XYZ file of C-alpha atoms in Angstrom:
305
model
C 91.065 -9.524 -23.737
C 90.209 -6.312 -21.249
C 91.964 -5.999 -17.684
C 88.724 -5.235 -15.238
C 89.190 -3.564 -11.860
C 86.673 -2.704 -8.976
C 88.344 -0.593 -6.590
C 86.980 0.465 -3.097
C 88.590 1.518 -0.413
C 89.693 -1.257 1.086
C 90.771 -3.879 -1.926
C 91.372 -3.633 -5.685
C 89.131 -5.957 -7.057
C 90.472 -7.820 -10.502
C 89.365 -9.451 -13.012
C 90.353 -10.536 -17.301
C 87.166 -10.223 -19.257
C 86.984 -11.528 -21.999
C 85.419 -10.788 -25.308
C 81.614 -11.545 -24.372
C 82.254 -10.488 -21.022
C 82.526 -12.826 -18.643
C 84.710 -12.479 -16.202
C 88.246 -14.207 -15.265
C 89.623 -15.374 -11.626
C 88.239 -13.456 -9.793
C 92.366 -11.545 -7.739
C 92.320 -9.114 -4.777
C 94.715 -6.868 -3.059
C 94.711 -3.617 -0.288
C 94.442 -0.866 -1.587
C 97.254 1.973 -0.951
C 95.394 4.633 0.295
C 98.190 7.623 0.815
C 101.078 6.243 -2.660
C 100.169 6.088 -6.355
C 103.377 4.591 -7.289
C 102.068 2.083 -4.897
C 98.628 1.982 -6.175
C 100.415 1.887 -9.807
C 102.295 -1.126 -8.629
C 99.636 -2.770 -7.318
C 97.523 -2.988 -10.648
C 100.511 -3.566 -12.128
C 100.783 -7.057 -11.156
C 97.603 -7.669 -11.227
C 98.037 -6.685 -15.107
C 100.873 -8.449 -15.356
C 99.418 -12.127 -13.796
C 96.237 -12.000 -15.730
C 98.155 -11.770 -19.099
C 98.492 -9.744 -21.982
C 95.167 -7.094 -21.948
C 94.171 -5.128 -24.429
C 92.807 -2.254 -21.737
C 92.328 -1.580 -18.374
C 88.568 -0.265 -17.394
C 88.126 0.847 -13.859
C 85.167 0.597 -11.673
C 85.853 2.699 -8.578
C 83.753 4.807 -5.883
C 84.547 7.353 -6.873
C 82.767 10.504 -9.211
C 85.212 11.325 -12.661
C 84.423 14.641 -14.197
C 84.431 14.227 -17.735
C 85.699 17.626 -18.543
C 89.057 16.979 -17.239
C 88.894 13.381 -16.308
C 89.816 14.371 -12.376
C 88.267 12.546 -10.352
C 86.961 13.205 -6.092
C 87.584 9.968 -4.130
C 87.752 10.782 -0.387
C 88.559 7.396 0.556
C 91.198 7.421 -0.815
C 94.003 10.094 -1.234
C 96.582 9.411 -3.996
C 94.243 9.151 -6.425
C 92.111 12.466 -5.495
C 92.133 14.792 -7.638
C 94.052 13.522 -10.231
C 93.398 12.991 -13.992
C 92.976 9.751 -13.018
C 93.301 7.444 -16.294
C 94.967 10.136 -17.329
C 98.373 9.484 -15.118
C 97.446 5.717 -15.004
C 97.751 4.854 -18.455
C 100.929 6.666 -17.882
C 102.230 4.335 -15.080
C 101.082 1.177 -16.853
C 101.799 1.188 -21.269
C 97.891 0.755 -21.338
C 94.182 2.724 -22.203
C 92.130 3.020 -18.802
C 88.968 3.260 -18.926
C 87.045 5.365 -15.767
C 83.065 5.346 -14.306
C 82.007 5.413 -10.689
C 80.730 1.756 -8.897
C 76.978 3.203 -9.716
C 78.063 3.748 -12.713
C 78.592 0.050 -13.149
C 76.646 -1.089 -11.415
C 74.414 0.247 -14.528
C 75.789 -0.925 -17.117
C 75.764 -4.162 -15.516
C 72.608 -4.996 -14.601
C 71.631 -3.807 -19.530
C 74.243 -5.922 -20.522
C 74.419 -8.948 -18.202
C 71.290 -8.618 -15.230
C 67.675 -8.113 -14.608
C 67.611 -5.027 -17.460
C 69.036 -7.154 -20.789
C 66.645 -5.698 -23.419
C 65.413 -2.762 -21.948
C 66.360 0.594 -23.634
C 66.347 2.960 -21.400
C 67.716 1.399 -17.421
C 67.861 3.250 -14.096
C 70.549 1.610 -11.750
C 68.825 2.614 -8.040
C 71.372 2.302 -5.018
C 69.934 1.599 -2.134
C 72.540 1.220 0.351
C 74.268 3.378 3.096
C 72.779 6.241 1.338
C 71.244 6.399 -2.398
C 72.793 6.735 -5.877
C 71.872 5.688 -9.296
C 73.777 5.764 -13.128
C 71.536 5.928 -15.820
C 71.585 4.193 -19.522
C 69.464 5.304 -22.060
C 69.874 3.784 -25.636
C 72.475 0.963 -24.305
C 74.826 3.673 -23.781
C 75.739 5.244 -19.573
C 74.699 8.662 -19.417
C 77.840 10.539 -17.380
C 76.336 14.214 -17.815
C 78.817 17.271 -17.189
C 80.969 17.216 -13.734
C 79.969 13.283 -14.135
C 76.877 13.938 -11.776
C 73.936 12.026 -14.103
C 71.740 9.408 -11.910
C 73.016 10.833 -8.833
C 68.895 11.910 -7.355
C 69.690 11.283 -3.496
C 70.713 14.927 -3.945
C 69.365 18.262 -4.020
C 66.976 20.360 -1.703
C 64.071 17.464 -2.496
C 63.184 14.823 0.558
C 59.523 15.778 1.428
C 58.760 17.507 5.080
C 56.076 14.922 5.926
C 55.367 11.122 5.200
C 53.263 8.787 5.561
C 49.792 7.480 6.862
C 48.739 9.491 8.997
C 51.725 12.304 8.238
C 54.352 12.930 9.948
C 56.781 16.198 10.258
C 60.240 15.179 8.162
C 62.736 18.043 9.479
C 65.336 18.826 6.494
C 67.960 17.609 7.609
C 71.727 18.400 6.720
C 73.466 16.127 4.027
C 77.526 15.343 3.332
C 77.210 17.028 0.253
C 76.613 21.051 2.129
C 73.005 20.698 1.443
C 70.143 19.968 3.517
C 66.975 18.085 2.969
C 68.459 15.996 0.276
C 66.914 12.694 -0.063
C 70.310 10.524 1.258
C 69.087 12.002 4.195
C 66.226 9.558 4.439
C 66.830 7.164 2.203
C 69.631 3.739 2.536
C 70.115 2.230 4.884
C 71.229 5.114 7.256
C 68.269 6.662 6.429
C 65.852 4.455 7.646
C 67.547 4.231 10.757
C 67.248 7.896 11.420
C 63.840 7.938 10.261
C 63.552 4.542 13.137
C 65.484 6.989 15.446
C 62.602 9.843 14.593
C 60.131 8.249 14.910
C 60.135 5.949 17.866
C 63.523 7.560 19.692
C 65.058 3.455 19.056
C 68.595 3.046 17.657
C 68.217 -0.954 15.084
C 70.033 -1.108 12.248
C 68.393 -1.308 9.060
C 68.258 -5.433 9.015
C 67.055 -5.206 12.018
C 63.798 -2.681 10.860
C 63.163 -4.102 8.294
C 63.180 -8.357 10.061
C 60.834 -6.416 12.899
C 58.648 -5.110 10.005
C 57.656 -7.856 8.086
C 57.388 -9.589 11.295
C 54.444 -7.370 12.266
C 56.567 -4.882 14.475
C 53.986 -2.029 14.738
C 56.551 0.651 15.340
C 59.273 -0.950 12.028
C 56.159 -0.582 9.950
C 55.637 3.322 10.784
C 59.227 3.672 9.550
C 59.110 1.751 6.851
C 55.310 2.839 5.462
C 57.202 6.698 6.090
C 60.463 5.309 4.093
C 58.547 4.529 1.568
C 56.871 7.324 1.234
C 59.728 9.674 0.716
C 60.854 7.623 -1.925
C 58.201 6.124 -4.605
C 57.183 10.557 -5.761
C 60.757 11.184 -5.807
C 61.443 7.674 -7.716
C 58.165 8.215 -9.969
C 59.432 11.414 -10.875
C 62.361 10.336 -11.453
C 60.889 6.812 -14.112
C 58.355 10.330 -15.594
C 61.441 11.963 -16.398
C 64.233 9.611 -18.363
C 61.423 7.221 -19.385
C 63.615 4.623 -17.728
C 61.279 1.104 -18.327
C 63.363 -0.994 -15.119
C 65.495 0.195 -11.995
C 67.386 -2.654 -11.189
C 68.152 -2.321 -7.300
C 71.919 -2.593 -5.613
C 73.342 -2.039 -2.497
C 72.746 -3.622 0.893
C 68.821 -3.258 0.610
C 68.061 -4.158 -2.400
C 68.091 -8.088 -0.472
C 64.692 -7.611 1.059
C 63.008 -8.805 -1.586
C 60.198 -7.794 0.126
C 60.960 -4.122 0.635
C 61.998 -3.584 -3.147
C 58.099 -4.972 -3.844
C 56.828 -2.438 -1.606
C 58.718 0.292 -3.690
C 58.366 -1.171 -6.567
C 54.173 -1.442 -5.884
C 54.203 2.509 -4.656
C 55.765 3.972 -7.921
C 53.671 1.603 -9.797
C 50.777 3.867 -8.703
C 52.565 7.201 -9.115
C 53.496 7.460 -12.729
C 51.745 8.301 -15.650
C 53.095 5.185 -17.017
C 50.756 2.704 -15.944
C 51.529 -1.731 -15.841
C 51.613 -4.381 -13.556
C 54.758 -5.645 -14.346
C 57.173 -4.786 -11.987
C 59.386 -2.134 -12.842
C 62.015 -1.796 -9.601
C 63.175 -5.492 -8.930
C 66.617 -6.414 -7.409
C 69.834 -6.246 -9.709
C 70.820 -9.880 -10.897
C 74.128 -9.852 -12.856
C 75.827 -11.174 -9.969
C 77.977 -10.829 -7.038
C 80.576 -8.632 -9.054
C 78.310 -5.903 -10.464
C 81.714 -4.024 -10.091
C 83.663 -5.402 -12.097
C 81.305 -6.556 -14.742
C 80.251 -2.996 -15.112
C 83.758 -2.731 -16.062
C 84.024 -5.060 -18.063
C 81.286 -3.895 -20.954
C 82.527 -0.453 -20.357
C 86.056 -1.650 -21.420
C 84.624 -4.104 -24.355
C 82.431 -0.800 -25.612
C 85.538 1.861 -25.583
C 87.581 -1.270 -27.473
C 84.692 -1.695 -30.155
C 84.255 2.218 -31.297
C 88.325 2.519 -31.455
C 87.951 -0.747 -34.088
C 84.595 0.213 -35.788
């Protein structure tokens, strides 16, 4: 059995995975944010409660550098900057494997969700911001620094969008650059667009609902939003050869929005197909735990190959 964790700033979620990737009972505790000893002790208690384990696989809201194992995780200060897998392995007495939450989503979808049977998969996150994870030939790609799949960063956002076109300013991004897709994609990006276009503050769910109800302002926002994202996503599809892009994050709950984005992307890629390629994720309610399970099972299998 593998003990799987999905760790965020508010909670540590845990379940045991069997050899076929099935999860047992979900357990959770608050995340200790400032004390590594308390953090590792909380994990140890959850492992002990689940019974004998062959290893620990973790999905976490942070980025692990594959060269040195150090994690960047600002919302959990006690682990930020640590060689976390090594430190936890020493504390827990078990092998530890770690991936970020977007990579975990992609792995979950490739093995147990909408992307089963597809060799090249890009797991697309449309949540507060945008992110993603890349699976090629069934294996997760991390890349230098662990940043593979981070399509939301870099000064790539168009400076006009929609029909008729409207100017889009190059907004500062939390990564330190300006003009990143993360500033205009995802829920906060949609809200910024709506405010810029109409001087109206609405949350993303209200904008999507108003668009579905035929509201002209919301329709204009969705038009610009789709235009800004579809071009870069088409380039991504052409470049990595992904045959499907399952979507996670809050905006994935709107099937009409995902269908609209899918139509725009399929109209822009080189490979013409009538089959949707951008689809809502299907891995279930706990993709972080499911992705961690497959990561752990893959590593256990490799160790015994």
